[in-house]
Coordinates of C-alpha atoms in Angstrom, one line a residue:
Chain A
X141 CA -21.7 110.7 98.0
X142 CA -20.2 113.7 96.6
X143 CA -22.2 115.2 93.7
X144 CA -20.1 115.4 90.5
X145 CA -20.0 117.1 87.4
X146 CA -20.3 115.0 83.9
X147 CA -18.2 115.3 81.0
X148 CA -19.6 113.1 78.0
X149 CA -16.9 111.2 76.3
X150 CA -17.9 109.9 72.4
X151 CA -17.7 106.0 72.4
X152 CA -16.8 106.1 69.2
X153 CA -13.5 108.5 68.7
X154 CA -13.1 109.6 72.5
X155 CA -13.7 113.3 72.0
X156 CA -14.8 115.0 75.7
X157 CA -17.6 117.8 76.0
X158 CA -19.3 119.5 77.9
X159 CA -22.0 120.2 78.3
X160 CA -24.0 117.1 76.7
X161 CA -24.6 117.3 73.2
X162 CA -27.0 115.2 70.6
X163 CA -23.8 114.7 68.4
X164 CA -20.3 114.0 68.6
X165 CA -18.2 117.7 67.5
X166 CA -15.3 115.3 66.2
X167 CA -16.4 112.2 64.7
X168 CA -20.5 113.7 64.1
X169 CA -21.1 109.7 63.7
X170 CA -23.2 109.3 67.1
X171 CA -26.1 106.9 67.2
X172 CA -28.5 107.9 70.3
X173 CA -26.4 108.9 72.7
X174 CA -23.1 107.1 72.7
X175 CA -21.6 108.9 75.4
X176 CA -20.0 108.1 78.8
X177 CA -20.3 110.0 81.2
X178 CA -17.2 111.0 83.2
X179 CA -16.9 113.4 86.0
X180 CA -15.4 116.5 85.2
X181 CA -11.8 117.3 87.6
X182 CA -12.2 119.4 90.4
X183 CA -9.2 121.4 90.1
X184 CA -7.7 123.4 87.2
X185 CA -6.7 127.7 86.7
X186 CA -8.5 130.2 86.1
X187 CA -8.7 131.3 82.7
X188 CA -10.9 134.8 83.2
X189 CA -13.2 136.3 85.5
X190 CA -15.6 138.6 86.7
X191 CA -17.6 140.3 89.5
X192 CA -21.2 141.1 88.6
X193 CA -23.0 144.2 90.3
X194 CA -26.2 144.2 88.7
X195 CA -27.8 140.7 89.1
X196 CA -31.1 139.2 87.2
X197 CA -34.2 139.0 89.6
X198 CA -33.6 135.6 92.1
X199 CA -30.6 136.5 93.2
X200 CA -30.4 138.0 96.3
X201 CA -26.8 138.9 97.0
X202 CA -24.9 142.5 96.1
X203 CA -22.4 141.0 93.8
X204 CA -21.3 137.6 92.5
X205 CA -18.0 136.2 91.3
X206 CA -18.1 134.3 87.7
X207 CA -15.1 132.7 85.7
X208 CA -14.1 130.5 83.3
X209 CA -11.7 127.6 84.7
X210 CA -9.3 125.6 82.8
X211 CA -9.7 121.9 84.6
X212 CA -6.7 119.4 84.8
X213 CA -7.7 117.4 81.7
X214 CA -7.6 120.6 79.7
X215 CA -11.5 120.9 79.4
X216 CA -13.2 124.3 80.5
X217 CA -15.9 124.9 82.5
X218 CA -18.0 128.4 83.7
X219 CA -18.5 128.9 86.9
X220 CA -19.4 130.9 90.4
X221 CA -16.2 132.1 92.3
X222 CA -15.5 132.9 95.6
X223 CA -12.5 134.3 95.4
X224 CA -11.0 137.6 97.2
X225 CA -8.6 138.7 94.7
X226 CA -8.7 136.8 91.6
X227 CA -5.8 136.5 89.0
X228 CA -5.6 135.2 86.0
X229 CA -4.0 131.9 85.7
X230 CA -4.5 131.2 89.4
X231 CA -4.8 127.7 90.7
X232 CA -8.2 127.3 92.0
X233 CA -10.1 123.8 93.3
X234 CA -14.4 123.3 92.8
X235 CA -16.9 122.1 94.6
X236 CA -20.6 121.2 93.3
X237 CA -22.7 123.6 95.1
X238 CA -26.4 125.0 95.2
X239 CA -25.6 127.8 92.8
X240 CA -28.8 129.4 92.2
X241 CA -32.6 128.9 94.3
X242 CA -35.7 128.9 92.4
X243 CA -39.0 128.4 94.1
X244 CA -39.1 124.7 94.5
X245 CA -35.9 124.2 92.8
X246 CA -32.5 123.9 93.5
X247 CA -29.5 124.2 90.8
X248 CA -26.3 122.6 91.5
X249 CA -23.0 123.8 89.6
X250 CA -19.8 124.3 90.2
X251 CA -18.2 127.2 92.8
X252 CA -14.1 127.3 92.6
X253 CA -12.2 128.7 95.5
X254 CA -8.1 129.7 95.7
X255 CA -6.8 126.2 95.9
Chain B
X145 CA -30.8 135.0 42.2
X146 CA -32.1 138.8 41.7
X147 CA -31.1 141.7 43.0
X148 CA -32.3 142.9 46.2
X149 CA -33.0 146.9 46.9
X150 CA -33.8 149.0 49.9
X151 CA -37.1 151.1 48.9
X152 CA -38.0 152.2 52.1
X153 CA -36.7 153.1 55.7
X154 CA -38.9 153.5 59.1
X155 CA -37.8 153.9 62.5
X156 CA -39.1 155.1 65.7
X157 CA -37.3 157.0 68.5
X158 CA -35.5 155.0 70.6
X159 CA -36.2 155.5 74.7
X160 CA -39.1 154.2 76.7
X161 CA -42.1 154.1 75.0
X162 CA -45.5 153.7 76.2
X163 CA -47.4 152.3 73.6
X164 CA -47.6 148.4 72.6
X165 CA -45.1 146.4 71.2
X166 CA -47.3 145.6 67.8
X167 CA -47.8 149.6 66.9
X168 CA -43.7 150.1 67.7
X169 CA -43.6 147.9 64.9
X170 CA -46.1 149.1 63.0
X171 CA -45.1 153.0 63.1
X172 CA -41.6 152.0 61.9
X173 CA -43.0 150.5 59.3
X174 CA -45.8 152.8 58.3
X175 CA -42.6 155.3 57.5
X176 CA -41.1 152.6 55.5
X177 CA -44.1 151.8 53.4
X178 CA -44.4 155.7 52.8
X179 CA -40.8 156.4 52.5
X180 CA -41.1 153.4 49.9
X181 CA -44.4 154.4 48.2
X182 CA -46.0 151.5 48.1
X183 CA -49.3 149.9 49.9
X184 CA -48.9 146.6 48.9
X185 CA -46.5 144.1 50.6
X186 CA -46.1 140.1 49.5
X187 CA -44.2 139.0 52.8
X188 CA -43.9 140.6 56.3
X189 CA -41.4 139.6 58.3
X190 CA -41.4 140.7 62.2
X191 CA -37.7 140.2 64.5
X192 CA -38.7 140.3 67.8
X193 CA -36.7 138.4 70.6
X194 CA -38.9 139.2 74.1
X195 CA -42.7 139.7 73.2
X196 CA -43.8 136.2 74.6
X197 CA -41.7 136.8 77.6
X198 CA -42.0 140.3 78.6
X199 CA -45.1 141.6 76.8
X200 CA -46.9 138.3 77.0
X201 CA -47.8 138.7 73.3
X202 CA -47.4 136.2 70.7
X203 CA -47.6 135.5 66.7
X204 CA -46.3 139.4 66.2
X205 CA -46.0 139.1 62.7
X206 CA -50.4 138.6 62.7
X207 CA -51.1 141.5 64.7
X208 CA -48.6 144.0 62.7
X209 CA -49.9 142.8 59.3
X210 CA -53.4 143.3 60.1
X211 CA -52.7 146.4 62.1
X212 CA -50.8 148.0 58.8
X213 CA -54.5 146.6 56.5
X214 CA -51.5 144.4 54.4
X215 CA -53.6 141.2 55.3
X216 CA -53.8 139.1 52.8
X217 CA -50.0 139.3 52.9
X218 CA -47.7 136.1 54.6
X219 CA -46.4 137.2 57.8
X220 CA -43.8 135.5 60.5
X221 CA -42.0 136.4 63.1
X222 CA -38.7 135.7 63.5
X223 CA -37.0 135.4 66.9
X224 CA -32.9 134.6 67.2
X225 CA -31.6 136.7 69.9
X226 CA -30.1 140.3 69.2
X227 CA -29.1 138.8 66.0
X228 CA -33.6 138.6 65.2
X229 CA -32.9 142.0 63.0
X230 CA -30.1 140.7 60.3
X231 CA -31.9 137.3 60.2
X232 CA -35.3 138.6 59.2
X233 CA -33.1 140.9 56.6
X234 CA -31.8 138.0 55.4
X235 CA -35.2 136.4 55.1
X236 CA -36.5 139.2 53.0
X237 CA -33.6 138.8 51.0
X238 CA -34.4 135.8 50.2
X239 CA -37.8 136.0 49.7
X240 CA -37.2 138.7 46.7
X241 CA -33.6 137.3 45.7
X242 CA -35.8 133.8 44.9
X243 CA -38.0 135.7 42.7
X244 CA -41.0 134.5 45.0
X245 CA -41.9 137.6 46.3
X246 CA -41.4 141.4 44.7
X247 CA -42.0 143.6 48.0
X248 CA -41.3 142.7 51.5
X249 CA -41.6 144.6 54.6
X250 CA -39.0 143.7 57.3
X251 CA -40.0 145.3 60.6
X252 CA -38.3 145.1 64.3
X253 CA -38.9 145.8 67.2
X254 CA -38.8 145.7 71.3
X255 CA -40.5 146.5 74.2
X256 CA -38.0 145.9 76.9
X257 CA -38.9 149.0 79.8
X258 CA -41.9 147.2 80.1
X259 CA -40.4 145.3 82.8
X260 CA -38.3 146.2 85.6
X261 CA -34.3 146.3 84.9
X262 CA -33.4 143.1 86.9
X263 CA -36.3 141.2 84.9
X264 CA -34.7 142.4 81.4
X265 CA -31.4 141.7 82.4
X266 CA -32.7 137.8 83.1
X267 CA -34.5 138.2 80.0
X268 CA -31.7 138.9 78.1
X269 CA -29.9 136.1 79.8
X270 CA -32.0 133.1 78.8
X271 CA -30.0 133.3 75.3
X272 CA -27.2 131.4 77.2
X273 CA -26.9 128.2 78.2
X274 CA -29.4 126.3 80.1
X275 CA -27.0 124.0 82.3
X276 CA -23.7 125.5 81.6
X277 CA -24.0 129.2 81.7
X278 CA -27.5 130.7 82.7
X279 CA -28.0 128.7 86.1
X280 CA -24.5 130.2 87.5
X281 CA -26.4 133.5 87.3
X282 CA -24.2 134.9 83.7
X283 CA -25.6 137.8 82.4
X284 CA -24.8 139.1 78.7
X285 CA -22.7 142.1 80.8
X286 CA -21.0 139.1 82.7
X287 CA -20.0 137.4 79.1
X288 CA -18.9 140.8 77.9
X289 CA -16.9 141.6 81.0
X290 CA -15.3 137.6 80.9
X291 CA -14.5 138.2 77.3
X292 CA -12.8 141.9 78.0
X293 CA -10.5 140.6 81.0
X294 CA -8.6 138.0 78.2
X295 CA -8.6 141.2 75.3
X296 CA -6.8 143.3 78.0
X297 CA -4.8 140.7 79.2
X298 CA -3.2 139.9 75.5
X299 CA -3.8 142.7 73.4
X300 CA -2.8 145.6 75.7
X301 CA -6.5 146.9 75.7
X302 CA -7.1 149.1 79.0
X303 CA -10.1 150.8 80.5
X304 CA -9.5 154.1 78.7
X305 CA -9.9 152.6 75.3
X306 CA -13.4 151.2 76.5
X307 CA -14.2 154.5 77.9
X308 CA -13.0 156.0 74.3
X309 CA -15.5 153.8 72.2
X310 CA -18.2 155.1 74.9
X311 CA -17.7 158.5 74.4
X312 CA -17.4 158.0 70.7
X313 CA -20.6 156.5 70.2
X314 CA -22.5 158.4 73.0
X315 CA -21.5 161.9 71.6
X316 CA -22.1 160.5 68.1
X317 CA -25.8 159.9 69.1
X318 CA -26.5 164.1 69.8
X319 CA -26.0 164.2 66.0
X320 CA -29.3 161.2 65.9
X321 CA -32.5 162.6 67.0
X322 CA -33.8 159.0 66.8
X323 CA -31.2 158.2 69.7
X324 CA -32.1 157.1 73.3
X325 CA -29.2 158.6 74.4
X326 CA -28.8 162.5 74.6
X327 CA -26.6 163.1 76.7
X328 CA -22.5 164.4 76.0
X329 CA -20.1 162.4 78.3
X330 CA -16.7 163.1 78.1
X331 CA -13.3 160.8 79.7
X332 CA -13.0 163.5 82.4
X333 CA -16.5 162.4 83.6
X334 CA -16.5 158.7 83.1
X335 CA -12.7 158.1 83.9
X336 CA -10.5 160.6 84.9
X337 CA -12.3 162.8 87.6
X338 CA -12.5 161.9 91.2
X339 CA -16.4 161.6 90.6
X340 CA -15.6 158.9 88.3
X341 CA -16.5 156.3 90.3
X342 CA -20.2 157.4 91.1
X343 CA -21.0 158.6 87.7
X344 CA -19.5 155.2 86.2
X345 CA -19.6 152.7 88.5
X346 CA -18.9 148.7 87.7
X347 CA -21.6 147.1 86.2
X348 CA -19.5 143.5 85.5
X349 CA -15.9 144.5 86.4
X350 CA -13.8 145.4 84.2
X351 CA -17.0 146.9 82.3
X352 CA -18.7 149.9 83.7
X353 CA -22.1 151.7 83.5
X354 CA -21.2 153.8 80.6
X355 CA -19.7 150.7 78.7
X356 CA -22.9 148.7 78.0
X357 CA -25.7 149.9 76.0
X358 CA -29.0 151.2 77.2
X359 CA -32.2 149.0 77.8
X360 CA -34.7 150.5 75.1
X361 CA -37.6 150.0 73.8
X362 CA -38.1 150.9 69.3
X363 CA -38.5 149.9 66.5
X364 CA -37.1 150.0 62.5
X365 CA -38.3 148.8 59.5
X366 CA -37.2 148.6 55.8
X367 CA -39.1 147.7 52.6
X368 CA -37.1 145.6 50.2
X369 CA -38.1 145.0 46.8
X370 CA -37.2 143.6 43.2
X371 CA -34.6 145.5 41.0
X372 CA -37.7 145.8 38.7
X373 CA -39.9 147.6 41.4
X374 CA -36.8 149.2 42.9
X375 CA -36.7 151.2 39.3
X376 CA -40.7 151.8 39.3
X377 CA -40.4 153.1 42.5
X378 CA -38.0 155.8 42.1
X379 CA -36.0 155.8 45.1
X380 CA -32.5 156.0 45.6
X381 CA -31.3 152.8 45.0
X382 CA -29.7 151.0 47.5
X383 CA -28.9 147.5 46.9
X384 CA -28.1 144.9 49.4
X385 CA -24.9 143.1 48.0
X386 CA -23.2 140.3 50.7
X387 CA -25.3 138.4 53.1
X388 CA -23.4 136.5 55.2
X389 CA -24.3 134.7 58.4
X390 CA -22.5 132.3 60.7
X391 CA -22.9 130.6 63.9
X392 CA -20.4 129.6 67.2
X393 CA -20.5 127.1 70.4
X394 CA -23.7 127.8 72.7
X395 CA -21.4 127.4 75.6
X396 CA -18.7 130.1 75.4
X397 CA -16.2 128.2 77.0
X398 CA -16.0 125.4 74.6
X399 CA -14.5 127.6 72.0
X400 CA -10.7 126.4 71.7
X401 CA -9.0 130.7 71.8
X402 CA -11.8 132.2 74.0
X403 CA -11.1 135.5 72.7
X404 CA -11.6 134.7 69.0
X405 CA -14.8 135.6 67.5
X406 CA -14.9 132.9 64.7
X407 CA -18.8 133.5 63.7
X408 CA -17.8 137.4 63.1
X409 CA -14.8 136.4 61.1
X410 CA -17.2 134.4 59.3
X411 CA -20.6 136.2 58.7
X412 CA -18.1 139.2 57.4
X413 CA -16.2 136.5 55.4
X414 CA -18.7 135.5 53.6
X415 CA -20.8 139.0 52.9
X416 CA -17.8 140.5 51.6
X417 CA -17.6 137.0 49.3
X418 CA -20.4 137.2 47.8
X419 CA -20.0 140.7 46.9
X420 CA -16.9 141.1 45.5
X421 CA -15.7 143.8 47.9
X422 CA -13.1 143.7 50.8
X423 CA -13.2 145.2 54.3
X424 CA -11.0 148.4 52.6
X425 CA -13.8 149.0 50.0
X426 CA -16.2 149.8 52.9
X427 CA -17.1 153.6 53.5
X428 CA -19.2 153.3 56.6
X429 CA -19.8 150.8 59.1
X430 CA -22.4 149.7 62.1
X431 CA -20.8 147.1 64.4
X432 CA -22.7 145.6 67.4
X433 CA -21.5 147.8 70.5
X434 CA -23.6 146.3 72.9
X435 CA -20.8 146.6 74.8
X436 CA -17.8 149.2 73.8
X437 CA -15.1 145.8 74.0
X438 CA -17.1 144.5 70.9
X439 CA -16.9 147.2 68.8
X440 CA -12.9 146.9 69.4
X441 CA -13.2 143.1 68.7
X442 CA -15.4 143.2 65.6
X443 CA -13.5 145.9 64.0
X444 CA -10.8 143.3 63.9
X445 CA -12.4 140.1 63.0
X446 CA -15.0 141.5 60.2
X447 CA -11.0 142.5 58.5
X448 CA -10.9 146.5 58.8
X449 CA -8.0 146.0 61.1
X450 CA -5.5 143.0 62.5
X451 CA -6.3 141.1 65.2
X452 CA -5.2 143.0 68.2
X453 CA -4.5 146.8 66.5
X454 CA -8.4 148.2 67.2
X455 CA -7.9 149.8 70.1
X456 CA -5.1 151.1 68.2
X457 CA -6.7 152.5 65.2
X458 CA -9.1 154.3 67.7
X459 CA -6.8 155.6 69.7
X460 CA -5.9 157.3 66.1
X461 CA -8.8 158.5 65.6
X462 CA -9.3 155.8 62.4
X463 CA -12.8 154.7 63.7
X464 CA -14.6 158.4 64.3
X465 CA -16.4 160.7 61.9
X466 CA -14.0 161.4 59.2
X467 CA -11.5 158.7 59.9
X468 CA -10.6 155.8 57.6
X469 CA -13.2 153.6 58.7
X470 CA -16.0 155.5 60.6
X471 CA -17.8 153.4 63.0
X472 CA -21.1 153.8 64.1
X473 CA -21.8 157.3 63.4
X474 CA -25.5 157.2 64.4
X475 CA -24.2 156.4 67.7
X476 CA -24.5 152.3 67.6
X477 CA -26.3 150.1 70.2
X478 CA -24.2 152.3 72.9
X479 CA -25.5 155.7 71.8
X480 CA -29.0 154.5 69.4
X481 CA -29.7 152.5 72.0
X482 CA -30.4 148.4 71.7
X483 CA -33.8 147.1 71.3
X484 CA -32.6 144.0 70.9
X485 CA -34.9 142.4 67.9
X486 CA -35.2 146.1 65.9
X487 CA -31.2 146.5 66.2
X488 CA -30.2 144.8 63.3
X489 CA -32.6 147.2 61.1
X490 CA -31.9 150.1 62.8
X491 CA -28.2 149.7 61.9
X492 CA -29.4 148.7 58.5
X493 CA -31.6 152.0 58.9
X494 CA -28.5 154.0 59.6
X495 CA -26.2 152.6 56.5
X496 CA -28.9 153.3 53.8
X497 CA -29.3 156.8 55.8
X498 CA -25.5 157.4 55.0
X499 CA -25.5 155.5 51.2
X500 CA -28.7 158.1 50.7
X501 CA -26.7 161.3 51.4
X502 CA -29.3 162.2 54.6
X503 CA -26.6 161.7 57.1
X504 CA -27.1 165.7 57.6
X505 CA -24.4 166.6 60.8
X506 CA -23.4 163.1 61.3
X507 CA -22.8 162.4 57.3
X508 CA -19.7 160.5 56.1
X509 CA -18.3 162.0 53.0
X510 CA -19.7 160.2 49.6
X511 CA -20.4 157.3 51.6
X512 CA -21.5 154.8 48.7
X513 CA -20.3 151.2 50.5
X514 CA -21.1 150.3 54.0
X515 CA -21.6 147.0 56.2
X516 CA -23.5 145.9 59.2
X517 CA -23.0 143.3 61.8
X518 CA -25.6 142.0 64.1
X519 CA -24.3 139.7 66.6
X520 CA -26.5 137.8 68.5
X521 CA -25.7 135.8 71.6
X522 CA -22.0 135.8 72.8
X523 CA -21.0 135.6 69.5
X524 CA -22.8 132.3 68.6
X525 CA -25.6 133.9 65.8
X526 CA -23.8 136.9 63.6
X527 CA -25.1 138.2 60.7
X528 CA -23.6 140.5 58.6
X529 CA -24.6 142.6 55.5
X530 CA -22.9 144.8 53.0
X531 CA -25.0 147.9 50.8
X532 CA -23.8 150.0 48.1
X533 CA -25.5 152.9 46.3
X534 CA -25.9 152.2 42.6
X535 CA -25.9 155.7 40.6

């Protein structure tokens, strides 16, 4: 099974985050958790980005590719991207990857590529 | 509430240092207690954001009490991001403003060079988001660079204007012998020349080397007391007027117009509220330049310019030494050099320098109002202070 993304959706008023939160940003009414969880679209544009040169310790790699994404349901998202020659604005489709390695650990997040 | 003054000013030079964390702290202070003239503190508050992580030191605020012979005194330290500095001010503030205590010492400071560059920068780092941000490998630089694409994409702001603020503030530190940086850049250098590129090379495109602020270690201290004590004391009195402090969306992405720094608009808001002045009142000015696209961004949303116009006013020379608004004279975090838990006292450090009259080459003409804002996070933690000389 593909690995997704979640989105919490409020059961009481609807209103989307993410990430999770302990309380609702529109209603601020939630009992424990009274969230949904949705996955978060793939695809959506590319609202900014970035190419970082000077890394923190873990990665091993010369440079990496951040940005922020705009998704289809109009939530946003940051993430890694491997793109040659990002634009602003640009169509751009994710997949959950292993985004960073710690001893032991493995973090999966989101990686968008030129759709 | 009472009136809160500024006694006392410490602060240690800015660079590497090789001693421990606790006496960085305590030398700034030491200066403070003297430039003050007292011996005697009620309350000692410590901003610090890194000593349990890079110095593997805890419970600061014990070991620089003790270390200055205050003990009995209260101590705490106090530990929110680059914004530590303005929040322990604030503390203080309202430790004497409450009438509970008379004299408090407010001390920062950081020992970053003690680890390695990639270890700071992942440091530095943790202040993001866990899930959302930190685990994709964002950096503060990375935020900074993120944030500078969508200003140059609306406003018109280009990489010469970045490079301006650099060599602004860089050049401004030579007049700051407290400054890690001494070194005179000029545009030729860091832009123009076909060297360029190897002299300034990207650090988070579109930011380069010479538009983030140094990794340093220092300290700064003030001692704040009681109108009452302020007058007993004999200083020149400098009274802290607006406190304001506000706070943003951990994740910067969540924020609905990405390139709007709401908690700055806010935190400047509300200093300026409570003391009756406006942005136009203010003489002199220390903005958070950890990054030369803030000090463009903050000039805008603390209200000494519109929303989009800063590059503008610096390109007009508004923002320097003998403008309309001069901006981090003392060189900021880009020239003074960012210890991230001492910088929000070092900037106040710099503003009750100017309100004093002991600006010497780097002194703004009868300077008797100025501000600071201390912005901690992306954004998400600003604090922000006005002063004015009473004569």
């Amino acid at each position: 099974m593909a690995r997704e993304i979640y989105a919490y959706r409020c059961r009481r008023c609807d209103t989307m985050h993410y990430p999770f939160r302990m309380v609702c940003s529109g209603c601020k009414q939630n009992d424990f958790f009274e969230f949904d969880t949705v996955p978060l679209p793939k695809n959506g544009k590319l609202l900014t980005f970035t190419k970082v040169y000077n890394l923190p310790a873990q990665y091993e790699v010369a440079t990496l590719g951040l940005g922020i994404v705009e998704l289809d349901n109009g939530m946003r998202m940051l993430g890694q991207i491997e793109i040659d020659d990002p634009k602003i604005g640009m169509p751009v489709k994710g997949s959950v990857e292993v985004v960073r390695k710690e001893p032991y650990d493995d973090y999966y997040g989101m990686v968008f590529r030129a759709a | 509430m009472r009136d809160v003054y500024v006694a006392g000013i410490g602060i240690t030079t800015f660079t590497r240092l090789e001693y421990p964390l606790s006496e960085i702290a305590s030398y700034a202070s030491m200066m403070a207690l003297k430039d003050a003239g007292v011996t005697e503190v009620d309350q000692v508050y410590v901003a610090n954001m890194g000593a349990a992580r890079v110095n593997h030191q805890t419970a600061l605020a014990s070991a620089v009490v003790d270390s200055l012979s205050l003990t009995p005194a209260g101590a705490a330290a106090i530990e929110n991001g680059p914004a530590s500095g303005g929040s322990a001010i604030k503390a203080g503030f309202q430790a004497v403003a409450s009438g509970m205590d008379d004299v408090v010492l407010v001390a920062g400071a950081e020992r970053m060079r003690e680890v390695n560059n990639l270890e700071a920068t992942d440091f530095v780092a943790t202040l993001t988001h866990p899930i959302a941000e930190y685990i994709y490998g964002v950096t503060l630089p990375a935020h900074a660079a993120m944030f500078t694409r969508l200003y140059m994409d609306k406003y018109g702001v280009t990489e010469r204007h970045l490079a301006m603020v650099g060599v602004k503030n860089q050049n401004a530190a030579l007049n700051n012998v407290w400054a890690h940086l001494q070194q005179e850049i000029t545009l030729e250098g860091i832009l123009d020349s076909p060297e360029a590129m190897t002299n300034n090379p990207y650090v988070a495109e579109p930011l380069r080397f010479f538009d983030a602020c140094p990794v340093s270690d220092g300290g700064a201290a003030l001692v704040l007391v009681s109108e009452e004590k302020a007058k007993e004391l004999g200083r020149p009195l400098i009274r802290i007027t607006g406190v304001g402090q506000a706070t943003d969306t951990h994740a910067v992405h969540e924020r609905s117009e990405p390139t709007d720094l709401m908690a700055v608009r806010k935190a400047a808001g509300d200093a300026f509220a409570m003391a009756g002045l406006t942005p136009q009142d203010v003489d002199v000015a220390e903005l958070h330049d950890a990054f030369t696209i803030l000090e463009i961004a903050e000039s805008e949303e603390v209200g000494f310019f519109p929303k989009g116009e800063g590059h503008i006013a610096l390109e007009k020379g508004e923002t320097a030494l003998g403008g309309k608004i001069p901006i981090n004279v003392g060189g900021g975090l880009k020239g003074r050099g960012h210890p991230v838990g001492a910088t929000g006292i070092a900037q106040a450090w710099e503003i009750v320098t100017q309100l004093r009259g002991d600006g010497g080459a780097r002194q703004v003409q009868d300077a008797k109002i100025g501000f600071t804002c201390n912005f901690g996070g992306f954004g998400n933690n600003v604090v922000c202070l006005t002063f004015e000389r009473e004569d």
